Amino acid sequence: MKIAFLICLAVLSCWGQTSAYVPPKTSDGLPDLEGMWQPRANGAAYSILPHPGGFFLGAESKEGIVEGGILPYQPWAAAKVKELTQHMEFDPTGHCHYEGIPHAMYFGFQIVETPKYIAVMHENMHAWRIIYMDGSPHPKDYSAWMGDSRGHWEGSTLVVDVANNNDKSVFDMAGHFHSDALHVVERFTPVDKDTIRYEATLDDPKVFTRSWKLGFPLKRARKDYLFLESGCFEDERDQEHLVNGKAALPADHYKQ
Amino acid sequence: MGIRAAAAGVCLTIMLASAETPYAPPRTSDGKPDLQGIWETRNAAAFDVSEIAEGHDIPYLPAALEKEQKGSRVDPMAHCAMPGVPRINYLPFPFQIVQRPGLVIILYEYLHNQRLIQTMPREHLDGIDLWMGDSVAHWEGDTLVVDVADLGDKTWLDSARHTHSDALHVIERYTRTGADTIRYEATLEDPKTYSKPWKISMTLHRNTQPGFELREQECTEGDNGRAIQPQYRPAPKGDPLEFPRTYPSSAEVSK
């Protein structure tokens, strides 16, 4: 009897470890990731790498969001990051540009799902994107701040392939950049009813020596969360302000 | 002869009856008229909204007209501002309607604007001005009625400098009238600017070009404050003022 109980316990605990959370289905029978989500992105908007606290870099982040805490820059690119760190006035988001992917994912957004596409409405910069789910290829004659998103389901995980990125969007305010060869594969894995694990694998052979990964949890927003308009166009004349912010990050801060 | 007359009579009755029967739109899974798809206008109201105004007239109060004539001559859209409602709907850019139960979403190609419209009654937000306003919607039969307030006074109605005050209140009505058409009507109330509410109406046409998708349209200010809108879609084939426009496909461009 006692042995049977122990076996049962072992089986149950194993089961608990291996069986992934299965989200409910939408009316179209798709894994239900719909709703308003708020990332816990660890200060990634300031820098995706671990960074100190300070005016321009907001709160301290010990972990950042990059797996391993190091970005595998090619030597010329590492030098460029150091220079960009001293010129935050070049940050395109400071001029009200689109963040791009994954940068836009550090801020709140709403997901709706249809069988042919998934629409993501980003609150920041009133950006949106349509993730086509019909197996269609990326367009050939197109380059965009937000790239072009085509996705598919792997079980309950939404996998999105983002190509057609331009070379102007950046990863954060700390000078981390990419080229137009950037290719991002995002994975949205539901963990429990109020949590999605967001992971992105980034590949850019013109800037990095290998592909690298970032990730953070998305939490379901409170029911009374009000999705509001974010209107940003350049009329703030805050260039000087941005230049003054450069002191926030020492040039030798990033290890390679 | 008698049979022919009777047949003609029957035909006439059927024709009259069908003329009176409104279009029965396809429905979404929650039983609402399906407005989904990519839509665009085929008029020039973006330049002068009076083209689609009832009687081609905007009933200005004399004081408001005087204020307008003395006001800024720089269109806020020349600084890449969001265009506001209803102007966004008759800009020469397509937009996509997405529906989920309790929610209608409009994704505009122009400057990546978006409207998240809940189809359940609630009070308008208080003490806030939004470029695109606060939209609250409900269904009246097969018509989507969107009540838009909190629009502020910064947006214009067109490039011809037709303006409004922060008291503007827009009631939009979207009704499917055919497989590829939506009747769009909007009533504009603004007691500080107009002597009475006035109405605009137009047809939204579905973009039926196979493989047509919305693209990213970005507007940024140049150093001298002028809007820069880089080309983001190949130019339409043929006369750009002829509708419907046909755009070259990806394959055609990359050749």
mmCIF file of C-alpha atoms in Angstrom, chain A:
data_model
loop_
_atom_site.group_PDB
_atom_site.id
_atom_site.type_symbol
_atom_site.label_atom_id
_atom_site.label_comp_id
_atom_site.label_asym_id
_atom_site.label_seq_id
_atom_site.Cartn_x
_atom_site.Cartn_y
_atom_site.Cartn_z
ATOM 1 C CA MET A 1 0.000 0.000 0.000
ATOM 2 C CA LYS A 2 2.770 2.333 1.033
ATOM 3 C CA ILE A 3 4.793 1.462 -2.085
ATOM 4 C CA ALA A 4 1.753 1.999 -4.319
ATOM 5 C CA PHE A 5 1.281 5.411 -2.727
ATOM 6 C CA LEU A 6 4.919 6.326 -3.375
ATOM 7 C CA ILE A 7 4.688 5.185 -6.983
ATOM 8 C CA CYS A 8 1.554 7.255 -7.427
ATOM 9 C CA LEU A 9 3.319 10.234 -5.913
ATOM 10 C CA ALA A 10 6.339 9.767 -8.197
ATOM 11 C CA VAL A 11 4.129 9.455 -11.288
ATOM 12 C CA LEU A 12 2.122 12.522 -10.335
ATOM 13 C CA SER A 13 5.174 14.641 -9.618
ATOM 14 C CA CYS A 14 6.795 13.590 -12.910
ATOM 15 C CA TRP A 15 3.576 14.392 -14.701
ATOM 16 C CA GLY A 16 3.550 17.779 -13.086
ATOM 17 C CA GLN A 17 7.034 18.467 -14.368
ATOM 18 C CA THR A 18 6.591 17.312 -17.943
ATOM 19 C CA SER A 19 3.044 18.358 -18.835
ATOM 20 C CA ALA A 20 3.060 21.887 -20.217
ATOM 21 C CA TYR A 21 0.260 24.313 -19.539
ATOM 22 C CA VAL A 22 -2.436 24.060 -22.204
ATOM 23 C CA PRO A 23 -4.296 27.330 -22.671
ATOM 24 C CA PRO A 24 -8.034 27.422 -23.466
ATOM 25 C CA LYS A 25 -9.092 27.716 -27.105
ATOM 26 C CA THR A 26 -10.585 30.744 -28.852
ATOM 27 C CA SER A 27 -13.929 30.481 -30.663
ATOM 28 C CA ASP A 28 -11.909 29.535 -33.761
ATOM 29 C CA GLY A 29 -10.167 26.707 -31.898
ATOM 30 C CA LEU A 30 -6.798 28.470 -31.627
ATOM 31 C CA PRO A 31 -4.661 28.530 -28.446
ATOM 32 C CA ASP A 32 -6.024 31.579 -26.652
ATOM 33 C CA LEU A 33 -3.265 34.169 -26.162
ATOM 34 C CA GLU A 34 -5.752 37.002 -26.648
ATOM 35 C CA GLY A 35 -5.785 39.960 -24.331
ATOM 36 C CA MET A 36 -3.771 42.857 -23.064
ATOM 37 C CA TRP A 37 -0.218 41.915 -22.039
ATOM 38 C CA GLN A 38 2.367 43.789 -20.031
ATOM 39 C CA PRO A 39 5.991 42.705 -20.365
ATOM 40 C CA ARG A 40 8.323 42.354 -17.395
ATOM 41 C CA ALA A 41 11.261 43.350 -19.558
ATOM 42 C CA ASN A 42 13.803 44.161 -16.889
ATOM 43 C CA GLY A 43 14.569 47.700 -18.046
ATOM 44 C CA ALA A 44 15.216 46.510 -21.623
ATOM 45 C CA ALA A 45 13.908 49.772 -23.060
ATOM 46 C CA TYR A 46 16.976 51.440 -21.561
ATOM 47 C CA SER A 47 19.453 48.650 -22.244
ATOM 48 C CA ILE A 48 18.933 44.976 -23.065
ATOM 49 C CA LEU A 49 22.169 44.202 -21.196
ATOM 50 C CA PRO A 50 22.648 44.458 -17.420
ATOM 51 C CA HIS A 51 22.980 48.147 -16.604
ATOM 52 C CA PRO A 52 23.402 50.488 -13.627
ATOM 53 C CA GLY A 53 20.690 52.773 -12.310
ATOM 54 C CA GLY A 54 20.739 56.397 -13.352
ATOM 55 C CA PHE A 55 18.709 59.153 -14.912
ATOM 56 C CA PHE A 56 18.732 58.040 -18.502
ATOM 57 C CA LEU A 57 18.938 54.340 -17.891
ATOM 58 C CA GLY A 58 16.139 54.295 -15.342
ATOM 59 C CA ALA A 59 16.361 51.666 -12.637
ATOM 60 C CA GLU A 60 19.254 49.281 -12.283
ATOM 61 C CA SER A 61 18.923 45.938 -14.038
ATOM 62 C CA LYS A 62 21.221 43.179 -12.789
ATOM 63 C CA GLU A 63 20.132 40.638 -15.394
ATOM 64 C CA GLY A 64 19.049 42.485 -18.529
ATOM 65 C CA ILE A 65 17.158 40.268 -20.989
ATOM 66 C CA VAL A 66 19.976 38.810 -23.113
ATOM 67 C CA GLU A 67 20.832 35.153 -22.524
ATOM 68 C CA GLY A 68 24.374 35.033 -21.104
ATOM 69 C CA GLY A 69 24.474 38.824 -20.657
ATOM 70 C CA ILE A 70 26.824 39.391 -23.614
ATOM 71 C CA LEU A 71 26.119 40.464 -27.210
ATOM 72 C CA PRO A 72 28.399 38.749 -29.763
ATOM 73 C CA TYR A 73 29.307 41.840 -31.780
ATOM 74 C CA GLN A 74 31.842 41.760 -34.587
ATOM 75 C CA PRO A 75 34.803 44.004 -33.627
ATOM 76 C CA TRP A 76 33.752 46.958 -35.848
ATOM 77 C CA ALA A 77 30.213 46.744 -34.428
ATOM 78 C CA ALA A 78 31.478 46.706 -30.835
ATOM 79 C CA ALA A 79 33.378 49.926 -31.584
ATOM 80 C CA LYS A 80 30.247 51.463 -33.103
ATOM 81 C CA VAL A 81 28.171 50.614 -30.008
ATOM 82 C CA LYS A 82 30.710 52.401 -27.827
ATOM 83 C CA GLU A 83 30.385 55.458 -29.997
ATOM 84 C CA LEU A 84 26.577 55.318 -30.116
ATOM 85 C CA THR A 85 26.574 55.104 -26.317
ATOM 86 C CA GLN A 86 27.989 58.627 -26.360
ATOM 87 C CA HIS A 87 25.358 59.878 -28.845
ATOM 88 C CA MET A 88 21.942 59.101 -27.502
ATOM 89 C CA GLU A 89 20.542 61.862 -29.665
ATOM 90 C CA PHE A 90 20.791 59.353 -32.530
ATOM 91 C CA ASP A 91 18.316 57.026 -30.818
ATOM 92 C CA PRO A 92 15.458 56.823 -33.345
ATOM 93 C CA THR A 93 12.808 56.272 -30.657
ATOM 94 C CA GLY A 94 13.828 59.663 -29.268
ATOM 95 C CA HIS A 95 12.600 60.998 -32.601
ATOM 96 C CA CYS A 96 9.308 59.127 -32.353
ATOM 97 C CA HIS A 97 10.205 56.316 -34.716
ATOM 98 C CA TYR A 98 8.917 52.810 -34.511
ATOM 99 C CA GLU A 99 10.852 50.601 -32.109
ATOM 100 C CA GLY A 100 10.919 47.543 -34.338
ATOM 101 C CA ILE A 101 10.914 43.935 -33.150
ATOM 102 C CA PRO A 102 11.841 42.929 -30.452
ATOM 103 C CA HIS A 103 12.103 46.521 -29.088
ATOM 104 C CA ALA A 104 8.325 47.103 -29.364
ATOM 105 C CA MET A 105 7.726 44.026 -27.203
ATOM 106 C CA TYR A 106 9.089 45.697 -24.032
ATOM 107 C CA PHE A 107 5.859 47.742 -23.817
ATOM 108 C CA GLY A 108 2.191 46.819 -23.338
ATOM 109 C CA PHE A 109 0.227 45.404 -26.245
ATOM 110 C CA GLN A 110 -3.014 43.668 -27.114
ATOM 111 C CA ILE A 111 -3.296 40.425 -29.123
ATOM 112 C CA VAL A 112 -6.345 39.322 -31.123
ATOM 113 C CA GLU A 113 -6.416 36.098 -33.092
ATOM 114 C CA THR A 114 -8.146 35.067 -36.283
ATOM 115 C CA PRO A 115 -7.424 31.885 -38.268
ATOM 116 C CA LYS A 116 -5.655 33.817 -41.059
ATOM 117 C CA TYR A 117 -3.777 36.399 -39.040
ATOM 118 C CA ILE A 118 -3.001 37.630 -35.563
ATOM 119 C CA ALA A 119 -3.112 41.370 -34.924
ATOM 120 C CA VAL A 120 -0.862 42.934 -32.300
ATOM 121 C CA MET A 121 -1.687 46.461 -31.228
ATOM 122 C CA HIS A 122 1.302 47.991 -29.442
ATOM 123 C CA GLU A 123 0.396 50.817 -27.129
ATOM 124 C CA ASN A 124 3.686 52.652 -27.475
ATOM 125 C CA MET A 125 4.088 54.796 -30.640
ATOM 126 C CA HIS A 126 0.597 53.551 -31.664
ATOM 127 C CA ALA A 127 2.362 50.814 -33.597
ATOM 128 C CA TRP A 128 0.602 47.711 -34.804
ATOM 129 C CA ARG A 129 1.532 44.659 -36.802
ATOM 130 C CA ILE A 130 -0.304 41.867 -38.508
ATOM 131 C CA ILE A 131 1.223 38.401 -38.141
ATOM 132 C CA TYR A 132 0.025 36.454 -41.192
ATOM 133 C CA MET A 133 -0.737 32.826 -40.304
ATOM 134 C CA ASP A 134 -1.680 31.576 -43.787
ATOM 135 C CA GLY A 135 1.721 30.180 -44.738
ATOM 136 C CA SER A 136 2.419 33.059 -47.120
ATOM 137 C CA PRO A 137 6.052 34.106 -47.680
ATOM 138 C CA HIS A 138 7.678 37.425 -46.685
ATOM 139 C CA PRO A 139 7.339 40.056 -49.415
ATOM 140 C CA LYS A 140 10.411 40.653 -51.573
ATOM 141 C CA ASP A 141 10.268 44.373 -52.238
ATOM 142 C CA TYR A 142 9.798 45.648 -48.732
ATOM 143 C CA SER A 143 11.761 46.873 -45.750
ATOM 144 C CA ALA A 144 10.163 48.301 -42.625
ATOM 145 C CA TRP A 145 10.850 49.523 -39.093
ATOM 146 C CA MET A 146 8.614 46.751 -37.726
ATOM 147 C CA GLY A 147 9.695 44.231 -40.361
ATOM 148 C CA ASP A 148 7.253 41.711 -41.773
ATOM 149 C CA SER A 149 5.772 39.057 -39.483
ATOM 150 C CA ARG A 150 4.631 35.581 -40.620
ATOM 151 C CA GLY A 151 3.763 33.008 -37.974
ATOM 152 C CA HIS A 152 2.637 29.481 -37.240
ATOM 153 C CA TRP A 153 1.550 27.457 -34.228
ATOM 154 C CA GLU A 154 3.790 24.812 -32.646
ATOM 155 C CA GLY A 155 1.331 23.251 -30.220
ATOM 156 C CA SER A 156 0.294 26.124 -27.981
ATOM 157 C CA THR A 157 3.377 28.183 -28.877
ATOM 158 C CA LEU A 158 3.045 31.005 -31.377
ATOM 159 C CA VAL A 159 6.202 31.161 -33.495
ATOM 160 C CA VAL A 160 6.713 34.337 -35.514
ATOM 161 C CA ASP A 161 9.333 34.843 -38.187
ATOM 162 C CA VAL A 162 10.214 38.530 -38.569
ATOM 163 C CA ALA A 163 12.144 39.537 -41.687
ATOM 164 C CA ASN A 164 12.243 42.622 -43.959
ATOM 165 C CA ASN A 165 13.721 44.676 -41.115
ATOM 166 C CA ASN A 166 15.356 47.974 -41.964
ATOM 167 C CA ASP A 167 18.750 49.013 -40.564
ATOM 168 C CA LYS A 168 17.361 52.004 -38.670
ATOM 169 C CA SER A 169 15.491 50.486 -35.723
ATOM 170 C CA VAL A 170 17.507 49.674 -32.601
ATOM 171 C CA PHE A 171 17.256 47.271 -29.662
ATOM 172 C CA ASP A 172 17.222 49.869 -26.872
ATOM 173 C CA MET A 173 18.320 53.394 -25.947
ATOM 174 C CA ALA A 174 21.899 52.285 -25.222
ATOM 175 C CA GLY A 175 23.166 52.091 -28.789
ATOM 176 C CA HIS A 176 22.567 48.388 -29.462
ATOM 177 C CA PHE A 177 21.927 48.185 -33.181
ATOM 178 C CA HIS A 178 21.514 45.795 -36.079
ATOM 179 C CA SER A 179 21.660 45.814 -39.863
ATOM 180 C CA ASP A 180 19.007 45.122 -42.499
ATOM 181 C CA ALA A 181 20.132 41.478 -42.367
ATOM 182 C CA LEU A 182 18.399 41.099 -38.987
ATOM 183 C CA HIS A 183 16.171 38.057 -38.781
ATOM 184 C CA VAL A 184 14.129 37.474 -35.624
ATOM 185 C CA VAL A 185 12.263 34.329 -34.604
ATOM 186 C CA GLU A 186 9.878 35.007 -31.734
ATOM 187 C CA ARG A 187 8.268 32.359 -29.546
ATOM 188 C CA PHE A 188 5.206 33.122 -27.405
ATOM 189 C CA THR A 189 4.725 30.186 -25.011
ATOM 190 C CA PRO A 190 1.802 30.306 -22.572
ATOM 191 C CA VAL A 191 3.047 29.326 -19.100
ATOM 192 C CA ASP A 192 -0.126 29.801 -17.072
ATOM 193 C CA LYS A 193 -3.382 31.665 -17.569
ATOM 194 C CA ASP A 194 -1.770 35.020 -16.839
ATOM 195 C CA THR A 195 1.776 34.491 -18.152
ATOM 196 C CA ILE A 196 3.415 34.066 -21.553
ATOM 197 C CA ARG A 197 7.120 33.359 -21.919
ATOM 198 C CA TYR A 198 8.463 35.578 -24.712
ATOM 199 C CA GLU A 199 11.682 34.513 -26.387
ATOM 200 C CA ALA A 200 13.413 35.813 -29.483
ATOM 201 C CA THR A 201 16.352 34.362 -31.391
ATOM 202 C CA LEU A 202 18.190 37.043 -33.317
ATOM 203 C CA ASP A 203 20.452 36.499 -36.275
ATOM 204 C CA ASP A 204 22.339 39.234 -38.122
ATOM 205 C CA PRO A 205 25.508 38.016 -39.870
ATOM 206 C CA LYS A 206 26.504 41.582 -40.807
ATOM 207 C CA VAL A 207 26.756 42.703 -37.162
ATOM 208 C CA PHE A 208 27.077 39.648 -34.892
ATOM 209 C CA THR A 209 29.365 36.623 -34.914
ATOM 210 C CA ARG A 210 26.558 34.203 -33.999
ATOM 211 C CA SER A 211 22.853 34.180 -33.283
ATOM 212 C CA TRP A 212 21.782 35.125 -29.760
ATOM 213 C CA LYS A 213 18.685 35.000 -27.613
ATOM 214 C CA LEU A 214 16.654 37.268 -25.384
ATOM 215 C CA GLY A 215 13.573 36.611 -23.320
ATOM 216 C CA PHE A 216 11.250 37.839 -20.589
ATOM 217 C CA PRO A 217 7.797 37.077 -19.208
ATOM 218 C CA LEU A 218 4.609 38.775 -20.364
ATOM 219 C CA LYS A 219 1.957 39.220 -17.696
ATOM 220 C CA ARG A 220 -1.749 39.636 -18.354
ATOM 221 C CA ALA A 221 -2.769 43.223 -17.652
ATOM 222 C CA ARG A 222 -5.321 43.958 -14.954
ATOM 223 C CA LYS A 223 -8.940 43.866 -16.132
ATOM 224 C CA ASP A 224 -9.319 47.612 -15.713
ATOM 225 C CA TYR A 225 -6.181 48.368 -17.736
ATOM 226 C CA LEU A 226 -7.046 51.134 -20.161
ATOM 227 C CA PHE A 227 -5.280 50.943 -23.518
ATOM 228 C CA LEU A 228 -4.627 54.580 -24.418
ATOM 229 C CA GLU A 229 -3.364 56.458 -27.417
ATOM 230 C CA SER A 230 0.341 57.158 -27.503
ATOM 231 C CA GLY A 231 0.886 60.036 -29.890
ATOM 232 C CA CYS A 232 4.530 60.754 -30.549
ATOM 233 C CA PHE A 233 5.786 63.005 -33.275
ATOM 234 C CA GLU A 234 8.777 65.171 -33.061
ATOM 235 C CA ASP A 235 7.950 68.528 -31.611
ATOM 236 C CA GLU A 236 9.652 68.361 -28.253
ATOM 237 C CA ARG A 237 12.957 69.966 -29.250
ATOM 238 C CA ASP A 238 14.656 67.757 -26.717
ATOM 239 C CA GLN A 239 17.798 66.993 -28.664
ATOM 240 C CA GLU A 240 19.889 68.817 -26.085
ATOM 241 C CA HIS A 241 18.201 66.857 -23.377
ATOM 242 C CA LEU A 242 19.162 63.602 -25.084
ATOM 243 C CA VAL A 243 22.767 64.680 -25.540
ATOM 244 C CA ASN A 244 23.012 65.474 -21.844
ATOM 245 C CA GLY A 245 21.795 61.971 -21.117
ATOM 246 C CA LYS A 246 24.958 60.434 -22.533
ATOM 247 C CA ALA A 247 26.774 60.690 -19.233
ATOM 248 C CA ALA A 248 24.488 58.012 -17.851
ATOM 249 C CA LEU A 249 26.421 55.162 -19.451
ATOM 250 C CA PRO A 250 30.232 54.850 -19.289
ATOM 251 C CA ALA A 251 31.777 54.053 -22.690
ATOM 252 C CA ASP A 252 33.606 51.018 -21.321
ATOM 253 C CA HIS A 253 30.503 49.614 -19.681
ATOM 254 C CA TYR A 254 29.890 46.694 -22.019
ATOM 255 C CA LYS A 255 32.064 43.615 -21.912
ATOM 256 C CA GLN A 256 32.562 41.744 -25.176
#
